[in-house]
PDB file of C-alpha atoms in Angstrom:
ATOM      1  CA  MET S   1     114.385 104.549 112.848  1.00  0.00           C
ATOM      2  CA  LYS S   2     114.605 107.850 110.947  1.00  0.00           C
ATOM      3  CA  ILE S   3     111.817 110.235 111.852  1.00  0.00           C
ATOM      4  CA  THR S   4     110.962 110.574 108.160  1.00  0.00           C
ATOM      5  CA  GLU S   5     110.345 106.811 108.045  1.00  0.00           C
ATOM      6  CA  GLN S   6     108.278 106.517 111.202  1.00  0.00           C
ATOM      7  CA  PRO S   7     104.620 105.445 110.886  1.00  0.00           C
ATOM      8  CA  SER S   8     102.078 108.137 110.115  1.00  0.00           C
ATOM      9  CA  ASN S   9     100.115 109.673 112.970  1.00  0.00           C
ATOM     10  CA  TYR S  10      97.019 108.650 110.985  1.00  0.00           C
ATOM     11  CA  ASN S  11      95.818 105.107 110.320  1.00  0.00           C
ATOM     12  CA  HIS S  12      93.292 103.549 107.953  1.00  0.00           C
ATOM     13  CA  LEU S  13      93.837 106.230 105.307  1.00  0.00           C
ATOM     14  CA  ASP S  14      92.198 103.948 102.768  1.00  0.00           C
ATOM     15  CA  GLN S  15      88.978 104.078 104.787  1.00  0.00           C
ATOM     16  CA  MET S  16      88.823 107.870 105.130  1.00  0.00           C
ATOM     17  CA  SER S  17      86.524 110.172 103.182  1.00  0.00           C
ATOM     18  CA  VAL S  18      88.067 112.766 100.870  1.00  0.00           C
ATOM     19  CA  ARG S  19      87.239 115.482 103.435  1.00  0.00           C
ATOM     20  CA  GLU S  20      88.975 113.522 106.193  1.00  0.00           C
ATOM     21  CA  LEU S  21      92.066 113.014 104.026  1.00  0.00           C
ATOM     22  CA  LEU S  22      92.278 116.687 103.147  1.00  0.00           C
ATOM     23  CA  LEU S  23      91.780 117.861 106.714  1.00  0.00           C
ATOM     24  CA  GLY S  24      94.430 115.431 107.929  1.00  0.00           C
ATOM     25  CA  MET S  25      97.004 116.572 105.388  1.00  0.00           C
ATOM     26  CA  ASN S  26      96.248 120.217 106.101  1.00  0.00           C
ATOM     27  CA  GLN S  27      96.615 119.631 109.835  1.00  0.00           C
ATOM     28  CA  GLU S  28     100.021 118.017 109.308  1.00  0.00           C
ATOM     29  CA  ASP S  29     101.190 120.790 106.976  1.00  0.00           C
ATOM     30  CA  GLN S  30     100.608 123.401 109.674  1.00  0.00           C
ATOM     31  CA  SER S  31     103.607 122.052 111.582  1.00  0.00           C
ATOM     32  CA  VAL S  32     106.035 122.771 108.730  1.00  0.00           C
ATOM     33  CA  PRO S  33     106.563 126.562 109.102  1.00  0.00           C
ATOM     34  CA  LEU S  34     107.209 126.094 112.819  1.00  0.00           C
ATOM     35  CA  ALA S  35     109.885 123.506 112.088  1.00  0.00           C
ATOM     36  CA  VAL S  36     111.476 125.821 109.524  1.00  0.00           C
ATOM     37  CA  GLU S  37     111.425 128.741 111.974  1.00  0.00           C
ATOM     38  CA  LYS S  38     113.725 126.804 114.299  1.00  0.00           C
ATOM     39  CA  CYS S  39     116.276 126.600 111.474  1.00  0.00           C
ATOM     40  CA  ILE S  40     116.559 130.350 110.887  1.00  0.00           C
ATOM     41  CA  PRO S  41     119.929 130.761 112.683  1.00  0.00           C
ATOM     42  CA  GLN S  42     121.500 128.131 110.424  1.00  0.00           C
ATOM     43  CA  ILE S  43     119.799 129.522 107.305  1.00  0.00           C
ATOM     44  CA  GLU S  44     121.090 132.996 108.213  1.00  0.00           C
ATOM     45  CA  LYS S  45     124.641 131.674 108.521  1.00  0.00           C
ATOM     46  CA  LEU S  46     124.386 130.015 105.117  1.00  0.00           C
ATOM     47  CA  VAL S  47     122.924 133.082 103.404  1.00  0.00           C
ATOM     48  CA  GLU S  48     125.712 135.267 104.765  1.00  0.00           C
ATOM     49  CA  GLY S  49     128.287 132.765 103.533  1.00  0.00           C
ATOM     50  CA  VAL S  50     126.737 132.606 100.064  1.00  0.00           C
ATOM     51  CA  VAL S  51     126.527 136.395  99.728  1.00  0.00           C
ATOM     52  CA  GLU S  52     130.133 136.830 100.810  1.00  0.00           C
ATOM     53  CA  ARG S  53     131.343 134.309  98.234  1.00  0.00           C
ATOM     54  CA  MET S  54     129.109 135.468  95.398  1.00  0.00           C
ATOM     55  CA  LYS S  55     130.540 138.959  95.772  1.00  0.00           C
ATOM     56  CA  LYS S  56     133.890 137.351  94.976  1.00  0.00           C
ATOM     57  CA  GLY S  57     132.550 135.493  91.936  1.00  0.00           C
ATOM     58  CA  GLY S  58     131.340 132.335  93.660  1.00  0.00           C
ATOM     59  CA  ARG S  59     128.323 130.222  92.823  1.00  0.00           C
ATOM     60  CA  LEU S  60     125.693 128.246  94.723  1.00  0.00           C
ATOM     61  CA  PHE S  61     125.212 124.552  93.980  1.00  0.00           C
ATOM     62  CA  TYR S  62     122.229 122.428  95.046  1.00  0.00           C
ATOM     63  CA  LEU S  63     122.520 118.630  94.910  1.00  0.00           C
ATOM     64  CA  GLY S  64     119.792 116.123  95.592  1.00  0.00           C
ATOM     65  CA  ALA S  65     117.963 113.011  94.457  1.00  0.00           C
ATOM     66  CA  GLY S  66     114.280 112.521  93.687  1.00  0.00           C
ATOM     67  CA  THR S  67     112.017 115.192  95.153  1.00  0.00           C
ATOM     68  CA  SER S  68     114.939 116.912  96.876  1.00  0.00           C
ATOM     69  CA  GLY S  69     116.873 117.185  93.621  1.00  0.00           C
ATOM     70  CA  ARG S  70     113.850 118.506  91.733  1.00  0.00           C
ATOM     71  CA  LEU S  71     113.229 121.168  94.364  1.00  0.00           C
ATOM     72  CA  GLY S  72     116.835 122.351  94.096  1.00  0.00           C
ATOM     73  CA  ILE S  73     116.572 122.555  90.307  1.00  0.00           C
ATOM     74  CA  LEU S  74     113.266 124.421  90.596  1.00  0.00           C
ATOM     75  CA  ASP S  75     114.785 127.020  92.898  1.00  0.00           C
ATOM     76  CA  ALA S  76     117.886 127.437  90.726  1.00  0.00           C
ATOM     77  CA  SER S  77     115.852 127.753  87.526  1.00  0.00           C
ATOM     78  CA  GLU S  78     113.781 130.632  88.915  1.00  0.00           C
ATOM     79  CA  ILE S  79     116.741 132.889  89.712  1.00  0.00           C
ATOM     80  CA  PRO S  80     117.562 134.168  86.180  1.00  0.00           C
ATOM     81  CA  PRO S  81     114.001 135.179  85.180  1.00  0.00           C
ATOM     82  CA  THR S  82     113.089 136.553  88.595  1.00  0.00           C
ATOM     83  CA  TYR S  83     116.258 138.476  89.375  1.00  0.00           C
ATOM     84  CA  GLY S  84     118.050 138.787  86.034  1.00  0.00           C
ATOM     85  CA  ALA S  85     121.011 136.847  87.432  1.00  0.00           C
ATOM     86  CA  PRO S  86     123.307 134.740  85.210  1.00  0.00           C
ATOM     87  CA  PHE S  87     122.143 131.186  84.540  1.00  0.00           C
ATOM     88  CA  ASP S  88     125.306 129.770  86.098  1.00  0.00           C
ATOM     89  CA  LEU S  89     125.048 131.635  89.407  1.00  0.00           C
ATOM     90  CA  VAL S  90     122.767 129.073  91.096  1.00  0.00           C
ATOM     91  CA  ILE S  91     123.071 125.544  89.745  1.00  0.00           C
ATOM     92  CA  GLY S  92     120.867 122.569  90.577  1.00  0.00           C
ATOM     93  CA  LEU S  93     122.012 118.975  90.029  1.00  0.00           C
ATOM     94  CA  ILE S  94     119.967 115.793  90.435  1.00  0.00           C
ATOM     95  CA  ALA S  95     120.998 112.168  90.704  1.00  0.00           C
ATOM     96  CA  GLY S  96     120.363 110.556  87.327  1.00  0.00           C
ATOM     97  CA  GLY S  97     120.823 113.778  85.354  1.00  0.00           C
ATOM     98  CA  ASP S  98     118.214 115.925  83.632  1.00  0.00           C
ATOM     99  CA  ARG S  99     116.075 112.931  82.629  1.00  0.00           C
ATOM    100  CA  ALA S 100     115.460 112.311  86.341  1.00  0.00           C
ATOM    101  CA  ILE S 101     113.591 115.609  86.574  1.00  0.00           C
ATOM    102  CA  ARG S 102     110.560 114.042  84.891  1.00  0.00           C
ATOM    103  CA  ARG S 103     111.113 110.322  85.363  1.00  0.00           C
ATOM    104  CA  ALA S 104     112.525 108.765  88.523  1.00  0.00           C
ATOM    105  CA  VAL S 105     116.003 107.242  88.251  1.00  0.00           C
ATOM    106  CA  GLU S 106     116.020 105.915  91.778  1.00  0.00           C
ATOM    107  CA  ALA S 107     119.199 103.807  91.766  1.00  0.00           C
ATOM    108  CA  ALA S 108     121.287 106.834  90.784  1.00  0.00           C
ATOM    109  CA  GLU S 109     121.128 108.186  94.324  1.00  0.00           C
ATOM    110  CA  ASP S 110     123.075 105.188  95.673  1.00  0.00           C
ATOM    111  CA  SER S 111     126.363 106.229  94.049  1.00  0.00           C
ATOM    112  CA  LEU S 112     128.721 107.818  96.566  1.00  0.00           C
ATOM    113  CA  GLU S 113     130.843 109.223  93.730  1.00  0.00           C
ATOM    114  CA  GLY S 114     127.944 110.304  91.493  1.00  0.00           C
ATOM    115  CA  GLY S 115     127.323 113.749  92.950  1.00  0.00           C
ATOM    116  CA  TRP S 116     130.946 114.871  92.875  1.00  0.00           C
ATOM    117  CA  ASN S 117     131.376 113.424  89.385  1.00  0.00           C
ATOM    118  CA  ASP S 118     128.390 115.464  88.193  1.00  0.00           C
ATOM    119  CA  MET S 119     130.036 118.602  89.570  1.00  0.00           C
ATOM    120  CA  GLN S 120     133.313 118.168  87.712  1.00  0.00           C
ATOM    121  CA  PRO S 121     132.314 120.074  84.538  1.00  0.00           C
ATOM    122  CA  PHE S 122     131.688 123.154  86.708  1.00  0.00           C
ATOM    123  CA  LYS S 123     135.198 123.234  88.223  1.00  0.00           C
ATOM    124  CA  VAL S 124     133.993 123.893  91.760  1.00  0.00           C
ATOM    125  CA  GLY S 125     136.299 126.291  93.603  1.00  0.00           C
ATOM    126  CA  ILE S 126     136.933 127.795  97.004  1.00  0.00           C
ATOM    127  CA  GLU S 127     134.489 130.683  96.465  1.00  0.00           C
ATOM    128  CA  ASP S 128     131.576 128.365  95.666  1.00  0.00           C
ATOM    129  CA  VAL S 129     128.993 126.947  98.090  1.00  0.00           C
ATOM    130  CA  VAL S 130     127.567 123.420  97.925  1.00  0.00           C
ATOM    131  CA  VAL S 131     124.222 122.576  99.549  1.00  0.00           C
ATOM    132  CA  GLY S 132     123.145 118.950  99.753  1.00  0.00           C
ATOM    133  CA  ILE S 133     119.391 118.360  99.930  1.00  0.00           C
ATOM    134  CA  ALA S 134     118.100 115.051 101.296  1.00  0.00           C
ATOM    135  CA  ALA S 135     115.066 114.563 103.513  1.00  0.00           C
ATOM    136  CA  SER S 136     116.522 111.326 104.898  1.00  0.00           C
ATOM    137  CA  GLY S 137     119.997 112.767 105.393  1.00  0.00           C
ATOM    138  CA  SER S 138     121.498 109.510 104.183  1.00  0.00           C
ATOM    139  CA  THR S 139     121.568 109.758 100.354  1.00  0.00           C
ATOM    140  CA  PRO S 140     125.012 108.608  99.141  1.00  0.00           C
ATOM    141  CA  TYR S 141     124.910 110.795  96.008  1.00  0.00           C
ATOM    142  CA  VAL S 142     124.604 113.877  98.205  1.00  0.00           C
ATOM    143  CA  ILE S 143     126.908 112.775 101.029  1.00  0.00           C
ATOM    144  CA  GLY S 144     129.758 111.982  98.657  1.00  0.00           C
ATOM    145  CA  ALA S 145     129.495 115.350  96.939  1.00  0.00           C
ATOM    146  CA  VAL S 146     129.528 117.500 100.081  1.00  0.00           C
ATOM    147  CA  ARG S 147     132.305 115.396 101.584  1.00  0.00           C
ATOM    148  CA  GLU S 148     134.565 115.975  98.594  1.00  0.00           C
ATOM    149  CA  ALA S 149     133.647 119.659  98.419  1.00  0.00           C
ATOM    150  CA  LYS S 150     134.443 120.194 102.093  1.00  0.00           C
ATOM    151  CA  LYS S 151     137.808 118.446 101.694  1.00  0.00           C
ATOM    152  CA  ARG S 152     138.689 121.110  99.155  1.00  0.00           C
ATOM    153  CA  GLY S 153     137.761 123.976 101.456  1.00  0.00           C
ATOM    154  CA  VAL S 154     134.384 124.710  99.871  1.00  0.00           C
ATOM    155  CA  LEU S 155     131.639 125.951 102.213  1.00  0.00           C
ATOM    156  CA  THR S 156     129.053 123.171 102.554  1.00  0.00           C
ATOM    157  CA  ALA S 157     125.549 122.959 103.982  1.00  0.00           C
ATOM    158  CA  CYS S 158     122.595 120.595 103.906  1.00  0.00           C
ATOM    159  CA  ILE S 159     118.817 120.657 104.156  1.00  0.00           C
ATOM    160  CA  THR S 160     117.448 117.549 105.803  1.00  0.00           C
ATOM    161  CA  CYS S 161     114.493 116.453 107.927  1.00  0.00           C
ATOM    162  CA  ASN S 162     116.200 114.033 110.314  1.00  0.00           C
ATOM    163  CA  PRO S 163     118.332 115.101 113.288  1.00  0.00           C
ATOM    164  CA  ASP S 164     122.035 114.270 113.453  1.00  0.00           C
ATOM    165  CA  SER S 165     121.985 112.464 110.120  1.00  0.00           C
ATOM    166  CA  PRO S 166     125.082 111.213 108.246  1.00  0.00           C
ATOM    167  CA  LEU S 167     124.678 114.139 105.855  1.00  0.00           C
ATOM    168  CA  SER S 168     124.535 116.707 108.661  1.00  0.00           C
ATOM    169  CA  ARG S 169     127.787 115.357 110.077  1.00  0.00           C
ATOM    170  CA  GLU S 170     129.572 115.974 106.766  1.00  0.00           C
ATOM    171  CA  VAL S 171     128.782 119.671 106.288  1.00  0.00           C
ATOM    172  CA  ASP S 172     129.733 123.029 107.789  1.00  0.00           C
ATOM    173  CA  ILE S 173     126.152 124.237 108.202  1.00  0.00           C
ATOM    174  CA  PRO S 174     123.481 121.582 108.827  1.00  0.00           C
ATOM    175  CA  ILE S 175     119.900 122.795 108.388  1.00  0.00           C
ATOM    176  CA  GLU S 176     117.541 120.263 109.969  1.00  0.00           C
ATOM    177  CA  ALA S 177     113.797 120.901 109.628  1.00  0.00           C
ATOM    178  CA  ILE S 178     112.251 118.210 111.798  1.00  0.00           C
ATOM    179  CA  VAL S 179     108.668 117.978 110.578  1.00  0.00           C
ATOM    180  CA  GLY S 180     107.859 114.535 112.001  1.00  0.00           C
ATOM    181  CA  PRO S 181     106.282 111.478 110.346  1.00  0.00           C
ATOM    182  CA  GLU S 182     104.583 111.973 107.002  1.00  0.00           C
ATOM    183  CA  PHE S 183     100.821 111.699 106.484  1.00  0.00           C
ATOM    184  CA  VAL S 184     101.529 108.738 104.194  1.00  0.00           C
ATOM    185  CA  THR S 185     104.329 106.858 105.936  1.00  0.00           C
ATOM    186  CA  GLY S 186     107.695 107.648 104.366  1.00  0.00           C
ATOM    187  CA  SER S 187     106.302 109.927 101.621  1.00  0.00           C
ATOM    188  CA  THR S 188     108.843 112.720 102.056  1.00  0.00           C
ATOM    189  CA  ARG S 189     107.538 114.668  99.061  1.00  0.00           C
ATOM    190  CA  MET S 190     104.882 115.888 101.493  1.00  0.00           C
ATOM    191  CA  LYS S 191     105.881 117.725 104.698  1.00  0.00           C
ATOM    192  CA  SER S 192     109.599 117.223 104.200  1.00  0.00           C
ATOM    193  CA  GLY S 193     109.415 118.488 100.632  1.00  0.00           C
ATOM    194  CA  THR S 194     107.363 121.491 101.725  1.00  0.00           C
ATOM    195  CA  ALA S 195     109.941 122.346 104.398  1.00  0.00           C
ATOM    196  CA  GLN S 196     112.774 122.059 101.878  1.00  0.00           C
ATOM    197  CA  LYS S 197     110.925 124.328  99.437  1.00  0.00           C
ATOM    198  CA  LEU S 198     110.364 126.966 102.104  1.00  0.00           C
ATOM    199  CA  ILE S 199     114.028 126.902 103.094  1.00  0.00           C
ATOM    200  CA  LEU S 200     115.210 127.115  99.487  1.00  0.00           C
ATOM    201  CA  ASN S 201     112.907 130.107  98.966  1.00  0.00           C
ATOM    202  CA  MET S 202     114.429 131.780 102.007  1.00  0.00           C
ATOM    203  CA  ILE S 203     118.010 131.125 100.926  1.00  0.00           C
ATOM    204  CA  SER S 204     117.815 132.270  97.313  1.00  0.00           C
ATOM    205  CA  THR S 205     115.485 135.213  97.935  1.00  0.00           C
ATOM    206  CA  SER S 206     117.593 136.556 100.809  1.00  0.00           C
ATOM    207  CA  VAL S 207     120.773 136.159  98.762  1.00  0.00           C
ATOM    208  CA  MET S 208     119.336 138.034  95.779  1.00  0.00           C
ATOM    209  CA  ILE S 209     118.051 140.855  97.991  1.00  0.00           C
ATOM    210  CA  ARG S 210     121.429 141.200  99.729  1.00  0.00           C
ATOM    211  CA  LEU S 211     123.133 141.302  96.332  1.00  0.00           C
ATOM    212  CA  GLY S 212     121.014 144.316  95.373  1.00  0.00           C
ATOM    213  CA  ARG S 213     118.656 142.671  92.913  1.00  0.00           C
ATOM    214  CA  VAL S 214     115.562 143.980  94.725  1.00  0.00           C
ATOM    215  CA  LYS S 215     114.762 147.665  95.296  1.00  0.00           C
ATOM    216  CA  GLY S 216     112.245 148.335  98.002  1.00  0.00           C
ATOM    217  CA  ASN S 217     110.181 145.200  97.467  1.00  0.00           C
ATOM    218  CA  LYS S 218     110.398 145.013  93.670  1.00  0.00           C
ATOM    219  CA  MET S 219     112.244 142.685  91.277  1.00  0.00           C
ATOM    220  CA  ILE S 220     113.887 145.455  89.275  1.00  0.00           C
ATOM    221  CA  ASP S 221     116.134 143.095  87.277  1.00  0.00           C
ATOM    222  CA  MET S 222     113.475 140.550  86.261  1.00  0.00           C
ATOM    223  CA  GLN S 223     113.544 139.276  82.681  1.00  0.00           C
ATOM    224  CA  LEU S 224     110.761 140.540  80.403  1.00  0.00           C
ATOM    225  CA  THR S 225     109.726 137.115  79.134  1.00  0.00           C
ATOM    226  CA  ASN S 226     105.972 137.614  78.777  1.00  0.00           C
ATOM    227  CA  ALA S 227     103.225 140.246  78.650  1.00  0.00           C
ATOM    228  CA  LYS S 228     102.448 139.921  82.363  1.00  0.00           C
ATOM    229  CA  LEU S 229     106.023 140.769  83.318  1.00  0.00           C
ATOM    230  CA  VAL S 230     106.183 143.663  80.871  1.00  0.00           C
ATOM    231  CA  ASP S 231     103.003 145.057  82.432  1.00  0.00           C
ATOM    232  CA  ARG S 232     104.415 144.586  85.931  1.00  0.00           C
ATOM    233  CA  GLY S 233     107.664 146.256  84.910  1.00  0.00           C
ATOM    234  CA  ALA S 234     105.915 149.254  83.393  1.00  0.00           C
ATOM    235  CA  ARG S 235     103.938 149.804  86.577  1.00  0.00           C
ATOM    236  CA  MET S 236     107.121 149.514  88.633  1.00  0.00           C
ATOM    237  CA  ILE S 237     108.690 152.252  86.514  1.00  0.00           C
ATOM    238  CA  MET S 238     105.636 154.450  86.964  1.00  0.00           C
ATOM    239  CA  GLU S 239     105.904 154.115  90.724  1.00  0.00           C
ATOM    240  CA  GLU S 240     109.697 154.381  91.013  1.00  0.00           C
ATOM    241  CA  ALA S 241     110.145 157.272  88.562  1.00  0.00           C
ATOM    242  CA  GLY S 242     106.916 159.114  89.290  1.00  0.00           C
ATOM    243  CA  ILE S 243     105.615 158.696  85.736  1.00  0.00           C
ATOM    244  CA  ASP S 244     101.856 159.041  85.200  1.00  0.00           C
ATOM    245  CA  GLU S 245     101.584 157.674  81.648  1.00  0.00           C
ATOM    246  CA  TYR S 246     101.546 153.872  81.402  1.00  0.00           C
ATOM    247  CA  GLU S 247     102.417 153.690  77.690  1.00  0.00           C
ATOM    248  CA  PHE S 248     105.422 155.965  78.172  1.00  0.00           C
ATOM    249  CA  ALA S 249     106.675 153.801  81.041  1.00  0.00           C
ATOM    250  CA  LYS S 250     106.188 150.690  78.929  1.00  0.00           C
ATOM    251  CA  ARG S 251     108.170 152.197  76.039  1.00  0.00           C
ATOM    252  CA  LEU S 252     110.978 153.091  78.426  1.00  0.00           C
ATOM    253  CA  LEU S 253     111.017 149.534  79.748  1.00  0.00           C
ATOM    254  CA  LEU S 254     111.155 147.906  76.324  1.00  0.00           C
ATOM    255  CA  LEU S 255     113.803 150.362  75.156  1.00  0.00           C
ATOM    256  CA  HIS S 256     116.155 149.751  78.078  1.00  0.00           C
ATOM    257  CA  GLY S 257     115.326 146.110  78.782  1.00  0.00           C
ATOM    258  CA  SER S 258     114.912 146.241  82.556  1.00  0.00           C
ATOM    259  CA  VAL S 259     113.195 148.267  85.247  1.00  0.00           C
ATOM    260  CA  ARG S 260     116.541 149.228  86.779  1.00  0.00           C
ATOM    261  CA  LYS S 261     118.020 150.581  83.531  1.00  0.00           C
ATOM    262  CA  ALA S 262     114.819 152.394  82.564  1.00  0.00           C
ATOM    263  CA  VAL S 263     114.501 154.122  85.944  1.00  0.00           C
ATOM    264  CA  ASP S 264     118.214 155.021  86.054  1.00  0.00           C
ATOM    265  CA  HIS S 265     118.060 156.496  82.531  1.00  0.00           C
ATOM    266  CA  TYR S 266     114.901 158.461  83.210  1.00  0.00           C
ATOM    267  CA  SER S 267     116.160 159.766  86.579  1.00  0.00           C
ATOM    268  CA  SER S 268     119.483 160.897  85.129  1.00  0.00           C
ATOM    269  CA  ASN S 269     117.746 162.867  82.379  1.00  0.00           C
ATOM    270  CA  ASN S 270     114.990 164.489  84.400  1.00  0.00           C
TER     271      ASN S 270
END
């Protein structure tokens, strides 16, 4: 039996108090970062591969179904506003299409050809990277996609929560975060989903930093989509350029459109 499908370490959940339920879930969640830590060598290998290919014009694709697919889309969608990267640099695809983001289309994950078919409009090439996300490691939609990508010489990886799964055997870089049975038996949106989210954070954040989209510890290319981000950007400029006046820094930011451009312009003229 898959570890992700094994019975919970807790029984009689329906008889527990709210406090007991919360403490139990919290106790289980504490095992997740430790499981992810064991995957760092594989995550490092993937990040280095993605950076190398992106420098040559490549892209990063995430494919998944259900929770796994939604987590990939979430990570991909945060890259443009956070790092000012193009919208087509990191692409998330989910079995069942965009409607599956909000409403489950469960049967869609059973198509072995579905994932690769969904990738066809993007003309996946040798400089791209394809990461399949599946807690079970057995989702046909994901397996079929990485198999076809690997046949064409594309770098492939996976994020799963079962050891030596069918998915892991299909990819170049298997990332296996073994978090154990879920608090609610088989509910992989819990610990497994948390592990996948942590790993996705590590991949995309490390890639963006290595590509120069962070200076020091600041998101100097972030999009100015709301007042909070404009305020953050102005304060970044004050710190980076040594400007004392907030309103002046804010005007510079709005004039040039990004922290990077504002600081570069100010530094070159002062």
